Short mmCIF file of C-alpha atoms in Angstrom, two decimals:
data_model
loop_
_atom_site.label_atom_id
_atom_site.label_comp_id
_atom_site.label_asym_id
_atom_site.label_seq_id
_atom_site.Cartn_x
_atom_site.Cartn_y
_atom_site.Cartn_z
CA MET A 263 -99.71 28.45 -90.00
CA GLY A 264 -98.47 30.99 -92.54
CA ARG A 265 -100.73 32.18 -95.33
CA GLU A 266 -99.91 30.56 -98.65
CA PRO A 267 -98.65 33.14 -101.19
CA SER A 268 -100.03 33.34 -104.71
CA ASP A 269 -96.78 31.98 -106.20
CA ALA A 270 -96.50 29.07 -103.74
CA GLU A 271 -96.55 26.39 -106.43
CA ALA A 272 -93.85 28.15 -108.46
CA ARG A 273 -91.65 28.27 -105.36
CA ARG A 274 -92.20 24.55 -104.78
CA MET A 275 -91.17 23.82 -108.35
CA ALA A 276 -87.59 25.07 -107.88
CA PRO A 277 -85.34 22.27 -109.20
CA PRO A 278 -83.30 20.24 -106.71
CA VAL A 279 -79.54 20.68 -106.74
CA ILE A 280 -77.23 17.92 -105.48
CA CYS A 281 -75.23 19.46 -102.63
CA TYR A 282 -72.08 17.38 -103.11
CA PRO A 283 -71.80 16.14 -106.72
CA PRO A 284 -70.18 12.69 -106.56
CA GLU A 285 -68.30 13.21 -109.83
CA THR A 286 -65.43 14.92 -108.01
CA LEU A 287 -65.34 12.51 -105.06
CA PRO A 288 -62.32 10.18 -105.28
CA ALA A 289 -63.76 6.81 -106.28
CA PRO A 290 -62.37 3.52 -104.96
CA ASP A 291 -61.18 0.95 -107.50
CA LEU A 292 -63.46 -1.92 -106.53
CA SER A 293 -61.61 -4.36 -108.79
CA VAL A 294 -58.52 -4.04 -106.56
CA TYR A 295 -60.54 -4.91 -103.46
CA ALA A 296 -62.33 -7.75 -105.27
CA ARG A 297 -59.03 -9.40 -106.22
CA ALA A 298 -57.77 -9.07 -102.65
CA LEU A 299 -60.99 -10.57 -101.30
CA GLU A 300 -60.84 -13.65 -103.55
CA ASP A 301 -58.30 -15.51 -101.42
CA ALA A 302 -58.52 -13.55 -98.17
CA ARG A 303 -58.74 -15.78 -95.11
CA VAL A 304 -60.65 -15.35 -91.87
CA VAL A 305 -58.16 -14.64 -89.07
CA ASP A 306 -60.62 -13.75 -86.31
CA ARG A 307 -64.35 -13.95 -85.62
CA VAL A 308 -66.37 -12.07 -83.00
CA ARG A 309 -69.88 -13.15 -82.01
CA VAL A 310 -72.22 -10.30 -81.02
CA PRO A 311 -74.92 -11.64 -78.68
CA PRO A 312 -78.58 -10.61 -79.11
CA ARG A 313 -79.44 -7.32 -77.37
CA ASP A 314 -75.77 -6.70 -76.65
CA ALA A 315 -72.64 -5.37 -78.35
CA ALA A 316 -69.05 -6.42 -78.91
CA THR A 317 -65.88 -4.67 -80.07
CA PHE A 318 -63.36 -5.73 -82.71
CA ARG A 319 -60.15 -4.36 -84.18
CA VAL A 320 -59.19 -4.36 -87.86
CA PRO A 321 -55.73 -3.45 -89.16
CA ALA A 322 -55.57 -1.18 -92.19
CA GLY A 323 -55.51 -3.28 -95.33
CA HIS A 324 -57.77 -6.01 -93.93
CA PHE A 325 -61.44 -6.77 -94.51
CA PHE A 326 -64.19 -7.06 -91.95
CA ARG A 327 -67.49 -8.74 -92.70
CA ILE A 328 -70.74 -8.38 -90.75
CA VAL A 329 -72.76 -11.58 -91.14
CA SER A 330 -76.35 -12.46 -90.34
CA VAL A 331 -76.54 -15.76 -88.43
CA GLU A 332 -79.48 -17.78 -87.11
CA GLY A 333 -82.18 -15.27 -88.09
CA PRO A 334 -82.98 -11.75 -89.37
CA GLN A 335 -81.20 -9.15 -87.25
CA VAL A 336 -80.03 -5.57 -87.69
CA GLY A 337 -76.89 -4.11 -86.17
CA ASP A 338 -75.71 -0.64 -85.14
CA LEU A 339 -72.08 0.04 -86.06
CA ASN A 340 -69.62 2.53 -84.55
CA LEU A 341 -66.07 3.01 -85.85
CA TRP A 342 -63.08 4.86 -84.40
CA ALA A 343 -59.47 5.28 -85.47
CA ALA A 344 -57.79 2.58 -83.40
CA ASP A 345 -55.18 4.95 -81.96
CA ASP A 346 -57.39 8.04 -81.53
CA LEU A 347 -61.02 7.87 -80.39
CA SER A 348 -61.53 11.52 -81.36
CA GLU A 349 -61.49 10.39 -85.00
CA ARG A 350 -64.75 8.56 -85.46
CA PHE A 351 -67.35 7.69 -88.06
CA TYR A 352 -69.32 10.72 -89.27
CA SER A 353 -72.72 9.44 -90.39
CA GLY A 354 -73.99 12.90 -91.35
CA LYS A 355 -71.17 13.61 -93.81
CA THR A 356 -71.35 10.04 -95.14
CA ARG A 357 -75.04 10.67 -95.78
CA ALA A 358 -74.32 13.97 -97.51
CA LEU A 359 -71.71 12.39 -99.78
CA HIS A 360 -73.39 9.07 -100.59
CA GLY A 361 -77.09 9.34 -99.71
CA THR A 362 -79.39 8.13 -96.95
CA HIS A 363 -78.41 4.47 -97.44
CA VAL A 364 -75.04 2.99 -98.38
CA SER A 365 -73.91 -0.07 -100.31
CA THR A 366 -71.09 -1.39 -102.49
CA GLY A 367 -68.59 1.31 -103.47
CA ASP A 368 -69.65 3.76 -100.76
CA ARG A 369 -67.28 4.78 -97.99
CA LEU A 370 -67.63 5.48 -94.27
CA TRP A 371 -66.03 8.88 -93.59
CA SER A 372 -64.48 10.17 -90.38
CA CYS A 373 -65.29 13.38 -88.55
CA PHE A 374 -63.64 16.80 -88.77
CA PRO A 375 -60.81 17.71 -88.95
CA HIS A 376 -59.78 14.33 -90.36
CA LEU A 377 -62.52 13.73 -93.00
CA ARG A 378 -61.03 10.70 -94.70
CA PRO A 379 -62.42 7.27 -95.55
CA MET A 380 -62.26 4.88 -92.62
CA ALA A 381 -63.71 1.92 -94.52
CA THR A 382 -65.00 1.09 -97.99
CA ILE A 383 -67.98 -1.20 -98.60
CA VAL A 384 -66.69 -3.76 -101.11
CA ALA A 385 -69.53 -6.32 -101.10
CA ASP A 386 -73.17 -6.30 -100.01
CA SER A 387 -75.46 -9.29 -100.46
CA LEU A 388 -78.52 -7.02 -100.06
CA ASP A 389 -77.59 -4.59 -102.84
CA TRP A 390 -80.46 -6.09 -104.89
CA TYR A 391 -83.06 -4.48 -102.60
CA GLY A 392 -82.85 -0.94 -103.98
CA ILE A 393 -85.63 1.46 -102.92
CA ASP A 394 -89.02 -0.14 -102.27
CA GLY A 395 -92.52 1.23 -102.79
CA ASP A 396 -92.60 2.84 -99.35
CA GLY A 397 -89.32 4.66 -100.01
CA GLY A 398 -87.45 2.22 -97.77
CA SER A 399 -83.93 0.94 -98.34
CA VAL A 400 -81.23 -0.99 -96.46
CA HIS A 401 -78.13 0.08 -94.45
CA ASP A 402 -79.11 3.59 -93.40
CA VAL A 403 -77.07 6.53 -92.13
CA ILE A 404 -80.13 8.51 -91.05
CA GLY A 405 -81.10 6.83 -87.77
CA THR A 406 -79.08 7.84 -84.75
CA ARG A 407 -79.34 4.53 -82.74
CA CYS A 408 -81.94 3.46 -80.19
CA ASP A 409 -81.08 4.95 -76.80
CA PRO A 410 -82.31 4.96 -73.20
CA TYR A 411 -82.94 8.70 -73.12
CA THR A 412 -85.52 8.67 -75.92
CA ALA A 413 -87.06 5.48 -74.49
CA GLN A 414 -87.46 7.20 -71.13
CA LEU A 415 -88.87 10.33 -72.79
CA LEU A 416 -91.49 8.45 -74.80
CA SER A 417 -92.45 5.63 -72.40
CA GLY A 418 -90.97 6.38 -69.00
CA ALA A 419 -89.02 3.13 -69.19
CA GLN A 420 -85.51 2.56 -67.87
CA TYR A 421 -84.28 0.26 -70.64
CA HIS A 422 -80.59 -0.66 -70.65
CA HIS A 423 -80.17 -2.89 -73.71
CA CYS A 424 -80.78 -0.36 -76.47
CA CYS A 425 -77.93 0.11 -78.93
CA HIS A 426 -76.52 3.28 -77.33
CA SER A 427 -76.15 1.52 -73.97
CA ASN A 428 -74.87 -1.67 -75.59
CA LEU A 429 -72.17 0.25 -77.46
CA THR A 430 -71.29 2.21 -74.32
CA ARG A 431 -70.78 -0.94 -72.23
CA ALA A 432 -68.76 -2.63 -74.98
CA LEU A 433 -66.46 0.37 -75.46
CA ALA A 434 -66.01 0.78 -71.69
CA ALA A 435 -64.93 -2.86 -71.42
CA GLU A 436 -62.58 -2.54 -74.41
CA MET A 437 -60.91 0.60 -73.07
CA GLY A 438 -60.91 -0.41 -69.39
CA VAL A 439 -62.88 2.67 -68.32
CA ASN A 440 -66.25 3.24 -66.70
CA VAL A 441 -69.41 3.84 -68.76
CA ALA A 442 -69.44 7.57 -67.96
CA GLU A 443 -66.02 7.93 -69.59
CA ALA A 444 -66.92 5.75 -72.57
CA GLU A 445 -70.34 7.22 -73.38
CA PRO A 446 -69.18 10.51 -74.98
CA HIS A 447 -67.30 8.48 -77.63
CA VAL A 448 -70.44 6.63 -78.78
CA HIS A 449 -71.81 8.27 -81.91
CA ASP A 450 -74.40 8.08 -84.67
CA VAL A 451 -74.27 4.75 -86.43
CA LEU A 452 -74.45 2.86 -89.66
CA ASN A 453 -77.60 0.78 -89.27
CA VAL A 454 -76.41 -2.42 -90.92
CA PHE A 455 -79.21 -4.52 -92.51
CA MET A 456 -81.89 -2.11 -91.21
CA CYS A 457 -84.64 -1.16 -93.69
CA THR A 458 -85.75 2.44 -93.21
CA GLY A 459 -86.97 5.57 -94.92
CA PHE A 460 -89.12 8.66 -94.48
CA THR A 461 -92.91 8.68 -94.83
CA ARG A 462 -94.02 10.64 -97.87
CA ASP A 463 -96.86 12.50 -96.12
CA THR A 464 -95.28 13.49 -92.77
CA GLY A 465 -91.55 13.02 -93.39
CA GLN A 466 -91.20 10.77 -90.34
CA TYR A 467 -88.42 8.23 -89.97
CA PHE A 468 -89.82 4.72 -90.32
CA MET A 469 -88.50 1.18 -90.06
CA LYS A 470 -89.83 -2.03 -91.54
CA ALA A 471 -88.87 -5.70 -91.36
CA SER A 472 -85.36 -6.13 -92.71
CA PRO A 473 -84.92 -8.36 -95.78
CA VAL A 474 -81.75 -9.84 -94.22
CA ARG A 475 -81.55 -13.61 -93.87
CA PRO A 476 -78.89 -15.94 -92.41
CA GLY A 477 -75.82 -15.86 -94.64
CA ASP A 478 -76.35 -12.28 -95.83
CA ALA A 479 -73.33 -10.08 -95.24
CA MET A 480 -71.75 -6.70 -95.75
CA THR A 481 -67.98 -6.72 -96.34
CA LEU A 482 -65.80 -3.66 -95.77
CA TRP A 483 -62.13 -2.84 -96.32
CA ALA A 484 -60.41 -1.04 -93.45
CA GLU A 485 -58.69 1.99 -94.96
CA ILE A 486 -57.08 2.82 -91.60
CA ASP A 487 -56.57 0.87 -88.36
CA VAL A 488 -60.05 0.81 -86.86
CA LEU A 489 -61.70 -0.09 -83.60
CA GLY A 490 -65.30 -1.13 -84.20
CA ALA A 491 -68.28 -1.81 -81.97
CA LEU A 492 -71.43 -3.52 -83.20
CA SER A 493 -74.73 -3.82 -81.33
CA ALA A 494 -77.28 -6.52 -82.18
CA CYS A 495 -80.31 -4.24 -81.91
CA PRO A 496 -83.10 -5.12 -79.43
CA GLY A 497 -85.52 -4.50 -82.29
CA GLY A 498 -84.46 -7.75 -84.00
CA ASP A 499 -85.38 -7.28 -87.64
CA CYS A 500 -87.05 -3.95 -86.64
CA GLY A 501 -90.36 -5.03 -88.18
CA GLN A 502 -92.37 -4.46 -84.99
CA ALA A 503 -90.85 -3.37 -81.70
CA HIS A 504 -88.03 -0.99 -80.91
CA SER A 505 -85.97 -0.73 -77.70
CA SER A 506 -87.81 -3.52 -75.91
CA ASP A 507 -87.58 -7.19 -75.02
CA MET A 508 -90.59 -8.00 -77.22
CA ALA A 509 -88.79 -8.58 -80.53
CA HIS A 510 -87.17 -11.90 -81.40
CA CYS A 511 -83.42 -11.21 -81.65
CA HIS A 512 -80.44 -13.09 -83.05
CA PRO A 513 -76.65 -12.81 -82.87
CA LEU A 514 -74.42 -11.27 -85.51
CA ASP A 515 -70.89 -12.27 -86.46
CA VAL A 516 -67.99 -10.03 -87.38
CA GLU A 517 -65.25 -11.76 -89.38
CA ILE A 518 -61.80 -10.24 -89.85
CA LEU A 519 -60.15 -11.30 -93.10
CA ALA A 520 -56.51 -10.88 -94.13
CA PRO A 521 -55.53 -10.71 -97.80
CA SER A 522 -52.95 -13.30 -98.83
CA LYS A 523 -50.60 -10.76 -100.36
CA GLU A 524 -49.92 -7.04 -100.51
CA VAL A 525 -52.58 -5.09 -102.38
CA PRO A 526 -50.91 -3.20 -105.24
CA GLY A 527 -51.51 0.53 -105.42
CA TRP A 528 -53.28 0.78 -102.07
CA ALA A 529 -52.14 2.94 -99.16
CA PRO A 530 -53.97 4.26 -96.07
CA PRO A 531 -55.56 7.65 -96.84
CA ALA A 532 -54.01 10.79 -95.42
CA ARG A 533 -56.02 13.06 -93.19
CA ASN A 534 -57.87 15.91 -94.89
CA GLY A 535 -55.62 18.55 -96.45
CA TYR A 536 -57.48 21.65 -95.25
CA ASP A 537 -55.00 23.99 -93.49
CA GLY A 538 -57.22 24.56 -90.45
CA SER A 539 -56.89 28.34 -90.43
CA HIS A 540 -60.63 29.01 -90.88
CA GLY A 541 -59.80 32.40 -92.32
CA ALA A 542 -58.61 33.73 -88.95
#
């Protein structure tokens, strides 16, 4: 351990600077989405079984809603551009732009070189939760997803129903390919309904029992045509176990909703305008 310098406390007192000030980030007009949602109708519904995953497709200009049913359950969400799997949800940049947890008005951004909003969160029944006394909050973009590699590393177990494997199987079935071809497309997730944070003393990622209850939902607007995959995490409400068959788990529903009329002033976002030269 390095020797503490005499001005250590002064160094620690340097003021924090927000890396990406949100004032210049294009803000969605939530009133437009709210009006479109008022009379939108459910045109499809996908049931995600416990400890498994399912895929769904959402046309641009439609809503999709992730709903808690039967009991408290968290879900791991992947998104891709429906016509190009190389454009996928970028949790790290979403975190940098909006914070460690997302809610109403925040957007899910795609990876480089596209960097455009894939979906906008337009309603969240858990937005009342805020940040609790442990520093925990809901819907995080900090956890990567439970996976069989970490499970094997920490416990020696060969566990196949963690979210990474669930998403891999679901995508393979959707695309008609084997799991080895599908796996590289699975990426870091939005942990829907999951309550997480970092411990104040050691900075470790923690989870606690989700506040989600049957009927709670997060509703998103598809800014582009998206292919989604959602895993009903084997941790259940993530209040005890993780990547095991010990937790009590429940299904999740994904509803696809179509607005009754054209949404005025809305158009799918263009891909990022950077010229791609990188100064070469």
